[in-house]
Coordinates of C-alpha atoms in Angstrom, one line a residue:
M24 CA 0.2 -0.4 0.0
E25 CA 1.5 2.9 -1.0
D26 CA 1.0 5.3 1.1
K27 CA 4.3 6.0 3.1
N28 CA 4.9 9.5 1.7
K29 CA 0.9 10.8 3.1
E30 CA 1.4 9.8 6.5
M31 CA 5.2 9.9 7.3
L32 CA 4.3 13.7 5.3
K33 CA 0.9 13.9 8.0
N34 CA 3.1 12.5 11.0
E35 CA 5.4 16.1 10.5
G36 CA 3.1 18.8 9.4
D37 CA 1.8 19.2 12.7
H38 CA 5.6 20.1 13.8
F39 CA 6.9 22.1 11.6
S40 CA 7.0 25.5 10.5
K41 CA 6.1 26.8 7.1
A42 CA 9.0 28.9 7.3
S43 CA 12.0 26.1 6.3
R44 CA 10.6 24.2 3.9
I45 CA 9.8 25.7 0.0
K46 CA 6.5 23.4 -1.5
Y47 CA 7.5 21.5 -4.4
F48 CA 6.2 17.5 -4.0
D49 CA 4.4 15.6 -1.5
I50 CA 7.3 12.5 -1.2
V51 CA 9.4 11.4 1.8
I52 CA 13.0 11.1 0.2
K53 CA 14.2 7.5 1.8
E54 CA 17.3 6.8 0.2
G55 CA 19.7 8.3 -2.6
H56 CA 22.7 6.2 -4.6
G57 CA 24.5 8.3 -7.4
A58 CA 22.3 10.4 -9.5
I59 CA 19.6 7.6 -8.2
L60 CA 16.9 8.7 -4.9
T61 CA 14.0 7.1 -3.6
D62 CA 10.7 8.1 -1.9
E63 CA 8.8 6.5 1.2
D64 CA 7.3 4.2 -1.5
N65 CA 9.9 3.4 -3.0
H66 CA 9.5 5.7 -5.7
Q67 CA 12.4 6.0 -7.9
Y68 CA 13.9 9.2 -9.3
I69 CA 16.7 10.5 -10.9
D70 CA 18.3 13.7 -9.3
L71 CA 18.4 16.7 -11.4
L72 CA 18.8 19.2 -8.2
S73 CA 20.8 17.9 -6.4
S74 CA 19.8 18.5 -3.3
A75 CA 19.8 21.7 -4.4
S76 CA 24.0 21.8 -5.1
S77 CA 24.9 20.4 -2.3
T78 CA 26.1 16.4 -3.8
N79 CA 27.9 17.4 -6.8
T80 CA 29.3 13.4 -5.8
G81 CA 26.2 12.3 -5.5
H82 CA 24.0 10.1 -3.4
A83 CA 25.9 7.6 -1.0
H84 CA 29.9 8.5 -2.8
P85 CA 30.9 4.9 -1.4
H86 CA 34.5 6.7 -1.2
V87 CA 32.8 9.5 1.1
V88 CA 30.7 7.1 3.7
K89 CA 33.5 5.2 3.5
A90 CA 35.3 8.1 4.5
I91 CA 32.4 8.8 7.4
Q92 CA 32.6 5.5 8.8
D93 CA 35.7 5.6 9.8
Q94 CA 36.2 8.8 10.7
A95 CA 33.5 7.9 12.9
T96 CA 35.1 4.8 14.7
K97 CA 37.9 7.0 16.0
L98 CA 36.2 10.7 16.8
I99 CA 32.6 12.5 16.0
Q100 CA 33.0 15.2 17.8
Y101 CA 35.9 17.5 18.9
T102 CA 36.1 21.8 18.3
P103 CA 38.5 23.2 16.7
A104 CA 37.9 26.4 18.4
Y105 CA 40.4 24.5 21.1
F106 CA 41.8 22.2 18.7
A107 CA 43.1 20.4 16.2
T108 CA 41.5 17.3 14.3
E109 CA 43.9 15.4 12.0
P110 CA 41.3 15.7 9.0
E111 CA 40.5 19.1 9.8
A112 CA 44.5 19.9 9.6
K113 CA 44.5 18.0 7.1
L114 CA 42.6 20.2 4.7
A115 CA 42.8 22.9 5.1
P116 CA 46.5 23.8 3.8
R117 CA 44.3 21.6 0.8
L118 CA 41.7 23.3 -0.2
A119 CA 44.5 27.2 0.6
K120 CA 45.8 25.5 -2.6
L121 CA 43.0 25.3 -4.5
A122 CA 42.2 28.8 -4.0
P123 CA 41.2 31.0 -6.8
M124 CA 43.2 33.3 -5.9
E125 CA 47.8 33.6 -5.5
G126 CA 49.3 34.2 -2.3
P127 CA 49.2 33.6 1.3
V128 CA 45.7 31.9 1.5
E129 CA 44.0 31.1 5.1
V130 CA 40.5 29.3 5.6
A131 CA 38.1 29.6 8.5
W132 CA 35.4 26.8 9.2
G133 CA 31.5 27.7 9.1
N134 CA 28.5 25.1 9.7
S135 CA 26.8 26.6 6.6
G136 CA 27.3 28.7 3.4
S137 CA 24.8 31.4 4.8
D138 CA 27.6 31.6 7.8
A139 CA 30.3 31.3 5.9
N140 CA 29.3 35.3 4.0
D141 CA 28.2 36.6 7.9
A142 CA 32.4 36.2 8.0
I143 CA 33.6 37.5 4.6
I144 CA 31.4 40.8 5.7
K145 CA 32.9 40.2 9.2
F146 CA 36.9 40.1 7.7
A147 CA 36.0 42.5 5.4
R148 CA 34.8 45.5 8.4
A149 CA 37.4 44.5 10.3
Y150 CA 40.7 44.6 7.5
T151 CA 38.9 47.9 5.8
G152 CA 37.7 49.4 8.8
R153 CA 34.8 50.4 6.3
Q154 CA 31.2 50.1 7.5
Y155 CA 29.2 50.2 3.5
I156 CA 28.9 46.2 1.7
V157 CA 27.3 45.9 -1.7
S158 CA 25.6 42.7 -3.0
F159 CA 23.2 42.3 -6.2
T160 CA 19.1 41.4 -6.4
G161 CA 19.0 38.5 -7.1
A162 CA 21.5 37.3 -4.8
Y163 CA 20.9 34.1 -2.6
H164 CA 23.5 33.9 -0.1
G165 CA 22.1 32.2 2.8
S166 CA 19.6 33.0 6.0
T167 CA 21.6 34.1 9.1
Y168 CA 21.3 37.9 9.4
G169 CA 24.2 39.0 7.3
S170 CA 23.9 36.1 5.2
I171 CA 19.6 37.3 4.3
S172 CA 20.5 41.1 4.8
V173 CA 22.7 40.4 1.7
S174 CA 20.2 39.1 -0.5
G175 CA 17.7 40.4 -3.1
V176 CA 16.0 36.8 -4.2
S177 CA 13.0 36.8 -3.0
L178 CA 10.9 39.6 -0.7
N179 CA 9.7 36.3 2.0
M180 CA 13.6 36.7 3.6
T181 CA 13.2 40.3 4.2
R182 CA 9.1 40.6 5.7
K183 CA 8.6 40.9 8.8
I184 CA 12.2 40.7 10.1
G185 CA 13.6 43.9 10.0
P186 CA 16.1 45.8 10.3
L187 CA 18.5 43.5 9.0
L188 CA 22.2 44.9 9.4
P189 CA 22.6 48.1 8.9
G190 CA 25.3 49.3 6.4
V191 CA 24.2 47.6 2.6
V192 CA 23.0 48.6 0.1
K193 CA 22.1 46.5 -3.1
V194 CA 23.2 47.3 -7.7
P195 CA 21.3 45.8 -9.7
Y196 CA 22.7 42.0 -11.0
P197 CA 23.0 42.0 -15.0
S198 CA 20.6 39.4 -15.6
S199 CA 20.1 38.2 -19.5
W200 CA 16.3 39.1 -19.3
Y201 CA 16.8 43.3 -18.9
R202 CA 18.8 43.1 -21.2
H203 CA 17.8 45.7 -24.8
K204 CA 16.7 44.5 -27.7
G205 CA 18.9 44.9 -30.2
E206 CA 22.1 45.7 -27.5
S207 CA 25.5 44.5 -27.7
E208 CA 27.0 42.4 -24.8
D209 CA 29.4 45.3 -24.5
E210 CA 26.7 47.8 -24.4
F211 CA 24.5 46.2 -22.4
S212 CA 27.6 45.8 -19.8
D213 CA 28.0 49.2 -20.2
R214 CA 25.0 50.7 -19.5
M215 CA 24.7 48.2 -15.9
F216 CA 27.7 49.5 -15.5
E217 CA 26.5 52.9 -15.0
A218 CA 23.7 51.8 -13.4
F219 CA 25.6 50.3 -10.0
K220 CA 28.3 52.8 -10.0
L221 CA 24.7 55.7 -9.6
P222 CA 25.2 54.3 -5.6
F223 CA 28.6 56.0 -5.3
E224 CA 28.1 59.7 -7.1
T225 CA 24.9 60.1 -5.4
Y226 CA 25.5 58.6 -1.6
L227 CA 27.3 56.2 -1.4
P228 CA 30.9 57.1 -0.5
A229 CA 33.0 54.3 -2.6
D230 CA 36.3 55.6 1.0
E231 CA 34.0 53.7 3.7
T232 CA 32.5 50.2 1.2
A233 CA 33.9 47.4 3.1
L234 CA 32.9 45.4 0.1
I235 CA 31.4 43.8 -3.3
M236 CA 30.7 40.7 -2.8
V237 CA 28.6 38.6 -5.7
E238 CA 27.6 35.6 -7.4
P239 CA 29.3 34.8 -11.0
I240 CA 27.0 32.9 -11.9
Q241 CA 23.5 34.0 -9.8
G242 CA 21.6 29.9 -8.7
D243 CA 18.4 31.0 -6.8
G244 CA 18.6 34.4 -9.5
G245 CA 17.9 32.2 -11.5
F246 CA 21.2 31.1 -13.1
C247 CA 22.9 33.7 -15.1
K248 CA 26.3 35.1 -15.6
A249 CA 27.6 38.6 -15.2
P250 CA 28.8 39.5 -18.0
E251 CA 32.4 39.0 -18.5
R252 CA 33.2 43.5 -19.4
Y253 CA 31.1 44.4 -16.1
L254 CA 32.4 41.8 -14.2
N255 CA 35.9 43.2 -15.1
H256 CA 34.9 46.3 -14.7
V257 CA 33.1 46.3 -10.9
Y258 CA 36.1 44.8 -10.0
K259 CA 38.9 46.9 -10.7
F260 CA 36.4 50.0 -9.5
A261 CA 37.1 47.4 -6.3
K262 CA 40.8 47.9 -6.8
D263 CA 40.8 51.0 -7.2
H264 CA 39.0 51.8 -4.2
G265 CA 40.2 49.3 -1.1
I266 CA 37.7 46.9 -2.2
L267 CA 37.2 43.9 -1.6
F268 CA 36.5 41.5 -4.3
A269 CA 34.6 38.6 -2.6
V270 CA 33.0 35.3 -4.5
D271 CA 30.6 33.3 -3.3
E272 CA 31.0 30.0 -5.0
I273 CA 28.5 28.2 -2.5
N274 CA 26.7 26.8 -5.4
Q275 CA 29.0 27.2 -8.1
G276 CA 31.7 26.3 -6.3
M277 CA 32.7 22.4 -6.0
G278 CA 33.4 21.6 -10.3
R279 CA 30.3 22.5 -11.0
T280 CA 30.4 25.0 -13.9
G281 CA 32.6 23.0 -14.8
K282 CA 36.0 25.3 -13.3
M283 CA 36.3 23.9 -9.7
W284 CA 35.0 27.8 -9.1
S285 CA 33.0 29.5 -10.8
I286 CA 35.1 33.2 -10.8
Q287 CA 37.5 31.0 -12.5
R288 CA 35.2 32.3 -16.2
F289 CA 37.3 35.6 -15.2
P290 CA 40.4 35.5 -16.4
K291 CA 41.7 39.0 -15.3
I292 CA 39.9 38.8 -11.3
Q293 CA 41.4 36.8 -8.5
P294 CA 38.7 37.9 -5.6
D295 CA 39.8 39.0 -1.7
L296 CA 37.5 36.6 0.3
V297 CA 35.7 33.3 -1.3
A298 CA 32.6 31.2 0.4
V299 CA 32.4 27.7 -0.7
G300 CA 29.7 24.9 1.4
K301 CA 27.8 22.9 -0.2
S302 CA 29.5 19.9 -2.2
V303 CA 32.6 20.7 0.1
A304 CA 31.3 17.7 2.1
S305 CA 28.7 16.6 0.2
G306 CA 27.1 18.0 2.0
L307 CA 27.2 17.4 4.8
P308 CA 27.1 21.0 7.4
L309 CA 30.4 22.6 6.6
S310 CA 31.9 26.6 5.3
V311 CA 34.5 28.1 4.4
V312 CA 35.7 30.8 3.9
L313 CA 38.9 31.1 2.1
G314 CA 40.9 34.3 2.2
R315 CA 43.8 36.8 1.9
K316 CA 46.2 36.2 4.9
K317 CA 46.0 39.5 5.5
I318 CA 42.9 39.9 5.8
M319 CA 42.3 36.6 7.2
E320 CA 44.6 37.6 9.9
S321 CA 43.0 40.8 11.4
L322 CA 40.4 39.2 13.6
N323 CA 41.5 37.5 16.6
A324 CA 39.4 34.3 18.1
P325 CA 36.7 34.1 19.3
G326 CA 36.1 36.3 16.8
N327 CA 34.1 33.3 14.0
V328 CA 34.4 30.3 16.1
Y329 CA 32.0 27.7 16.2
T330 CA 31.5 24.5 18.3
T331 CA 31.2 22.1 14.9
A332 CA 32.6 24.2 12.5
G333 CA 35.3 22.3 11.0
N334 CA 34.5 19.3 13.1
P335 CA 36.4 15.5 12.7
V336 CA 32.9 13.8 10.6
T337 CA 32.5 16.9 8.5
T338 CA 36.1 17.7 7.3
A339 CA 36.6 14.4 7.3
A340 CA 33.4 13.6 4.4
A341 CA 35.4 17.1 2.8
N342 CA 38.8 15.0 2.0
A343 CA 37.0 12.7 0.1
T344 CA 34.7 14.6 -1.5
L345 CA 38.0 16.7 -3.3
D346 CA 38.9 12.7 -4.0
V347 CA 36.4 11.8 -5.8
I348 CA 36.2 15.3 -7.5
E349 CA 40.1 14.8 -8.6
N350 CA 40.0 10.9 -9.0
E351 CA 36.7 10.6 -11.4
H352 CA 37.9 14.1 -12.6
L353 CA 34.5 15.7 -12.1
V354 CA 35.6 19.1 -12.9
E355 CA 36.4 17.9 -16.7
R356 CA 33.3 15.3 -16.5
S357 CA 31.3 18.1 -15.7
K358 CA 31.8 20.2 -18.5
R359 CA 32.1 17.6 -21.3
L360 CA 28.2 16.7 -20.1
G361 CA 26.8 20.7 -19.7
K362 CA 27.8 20.6 -23.2
V363 CA 25.9 17.3 -24.2
A364 CA 23.1 18.7 -21.6
E365 CA 23.2 22.3 -23.5
N366 CA 23.2 20.8 -27.0
K367 CA 19.4 18.8 -25.7
F368 CA 18.5 22.4 -24.3
K369 CA 19.0 24.2 -27.5
Q370 CA 17.6 21.9 -29.7
F371 CA 14.0 21.3 -27.3
E372 CA 14.0 25.9 -27.5
Q373 CA 13.8 25.1 -31.5
K374 CA 11.2 22.9 -31.1
F375 CA 9.0 24.1 -28.2
D376 CA 8.4 28.0 -28.4
F377 CA 7.6 27.7 -24.7
I378 CA 11.8 27.7 -24.5
G379 CA 12.3 31.5 -24.1
D380 CA 16.6 30.3 -22.8
V381 CA 19.3 28.1 -22.1
R382 CA 22.1 29.3 -20.0
L383 CA 24.2 26.0 -19.1
Y384 CA 27.8 26.3 -17.4
G385 CA 28.8 23.3 -16.8
L386 CA 26.5 20.2 -15.8
N387 CA 25.0 23.5 -14.3
G388 CA 21.6 26.8 -15.5
G389 CA 18.7 27.4 -16.6
I390 CA 15.6 27.4 -18.6
D391 CA 13.4 29.8 -19.5
I392 CA 9.6 28.7 -20.2
V393 CA 8.0 31.9 -21.7
D394 CA 4.6 32.9 -22.7
P395 CA 5.5 32.4 -26.8
K396 CA 3.7 35.3 -27.1
T397 CA 3.9 37.8 -24.8
G398 CA 7.1 36.7 -24.5
K399 CA 6.5 36.7 -20.9
P400 CA 8.1 34.1 -17.2
D401 CA 5.4 31.9 -17.9
S402 CA 5.2 30.1 -13.8
K403 CA 2.5 28.6 -14.2
N404 CA 3.8 26.4 -17.0
A405 CA 6.6 25.9 -15.6
T406 CA 4.8 24.2 -12.9
R407 CA 3.0 22.2 -14.7
L408 CA 6.4 21.1 -16.4
I409 CA 8.7 20.5 -12.9
Y410 CA 5.5 18.2 -11.9
R411 CA 4.8 16.9 -14.8
I412 CA 8.9 15.8 -14.8
F413 CA 8.1 14.1 -11.7
Q414 CA 5.3 12.3 -12.6
L415 CA 7.3 10.4 -14.7
G416 CA 10.3 10.2 -13.2
A417 CA 12.7 13.2 -12.4
L418 CA 13.4 16.1 -9.4
M419 CA 13.4 18.7 -11.2
I420 CA 12.3 23.0 -9.5
T421 CA 11.9 25.9 -10.3
V422 CA 13.5 29.1 -9.7
R423 CA 12.6 32.6 -9.6
G424 CA 8.6 31.2 -10.8
N425 CA 9.4 30.0 -14.0
I426 CA 13.6 28.8 -14.8
L427 CA 13.9 25.3 -15.0
R428 CA 16.5 24.5 -12.7
F429 CA 18.6 21.8 -13.8
Q430 CA 21.3 20.7 -11.7
P431 CA 22.0 16.9 -11.6
P432 CA 24.9 15.2 -9.5
L433 CA 27.9 15.2 -11.6
V434 CA 28.4 11.5 -11.7
I435 CA 25.4 11.5 -13.3
K436 CA 25.2 7.7 -15.3
E437 CA 24.9 9.1 -19.3
E438 CA 22.2 6.8 -19.7
E439 CA 20.4 8.1 -16.9
L440 CA 21.0 11.8 -18.4
D441 CA 19.7 10.6 -22.1
Q442 CA 16.8 9.2 -19.9
A443 CA 16.4 12.9 -17.5
F444 CA 16.3 14.8 -21.6
N445 CA 14.0 11.8 -22.5
I446 CA 11.7 12.8 -19.5
I447 CA 11.5 16.5 -19.7
E448 CA 10.7 16.1 -23.2
Q449 CA 7.9 14.1 -23.1
A450 CA 6.8 15.9 -20.5
M451 CA 7.3 19.5 -22.7
Q452 CA 5.3 18.0 -25.6
E453 CA 2.6 17.2 -23.6
L454 CA 3.2 20.7 -22.2
K455 CA 3.3 21.4 -26.2
D456 CA -0.2 19.5 -27.1
G457 CA -1.9 20.9 -23.7
K458 CA -2.5 17.5 -21.9
I459 CA -0.1 18.1 -18.7
K460 CA -3.4 18.2 -15.8
S461 CA -2.3 21.9 -13.2
P462 CA -1.9 19.7 -9.6
A463 CA -4.6 21.7 -7.1
N464 CA -1.7 23.1 -5.4
L465 CA 0.0 25.1 -8.6
D466 CA 0.1 29.0 -7.1
Q467 CA 1.2 27.1 -3.8
I468 CA 4.3 25.2 -5.6
G469 CA 7.4 27.4 -5.8
W470 CA 9.8 30.3 -5.2

């Protein structure tokens, strides 16, 4: 009898905060292996989400599982706030060596991407002695008070909880849908850079600004890459005015974009600070700040310590995760399979007039669903699509209402990827033919 999903959700329902889960599908995940998930009713799904890009190495990777098990038999927890442990001491120089900047690099541990971004704010203010922080509309940096203050992707992240962190100024992110018809990318970049400069020319003193924080490729904001010319302008502005430049690699790092870090798609930029999380420990609660040594030395303990951050089990998992990324060539695999995915979605774009744009960066990207008559976002049809894809056996969600989020584990088998494309194409064909039935809670699904 298939009712365990329903029964478990009912038991949870009266005791779980609605602020803590975005509504999509009524399932309870029981287990996962590689790119395949199984729910409590034993239905299987191809995972095209990777637990919000936190399982780039796939689910229950044997090497990661063994590292967790081996470490758990020796020492589960001792706080790095007081003493080092073997896996943590091994991981720190390993991550510092991978950092996308030259010169001496230090690391700081956290429990989530959110507190990594909080830490970046603290280090930037401490080092510069300045107060103002600049971030971008469309950004998702997390849910702690600092990280939610610099985010700009959902009104529910600011509604009812103010005042937020003072000294934060948001500027427009150069998302492709803001580009005017007939406008070249250079013209668009220059126009958006003028908008970036406006606060600095009217009310925001550059010499009192500590930090510019950016996702080189926004994730929850719509899977859109900033034009290289634009981000180079912003980076030069930061350097010219003594402002630190930080990048958020929580969603888009760890091989997701066909590079180890998404900022490596911008060869002229070397950030001062980098926030890492999600997949760094294959989904276990670990985050990292990578930063230039002189900046990271600007705070003294206990300015950025957490009892469980960088504990033995999570750092053992992170070391194993790096092993998998290196030994299975997942960065290169993301790049190669990303080209396959891009070609497939481009074919769909030619076939289905409700696809407005396709943006793939490695095995990772967004597909815009629009009204063919107006070209405007069509959230209802996007929701119908993901619900039908779910019914057919794959998990895919939307961001910004109308953008399909495509982020399968980097270990996904090619035959599983082919099967996922067949499912997506079938759902799109049914939408085109008017054969998809809307879920009863259509307006409640998604961000």
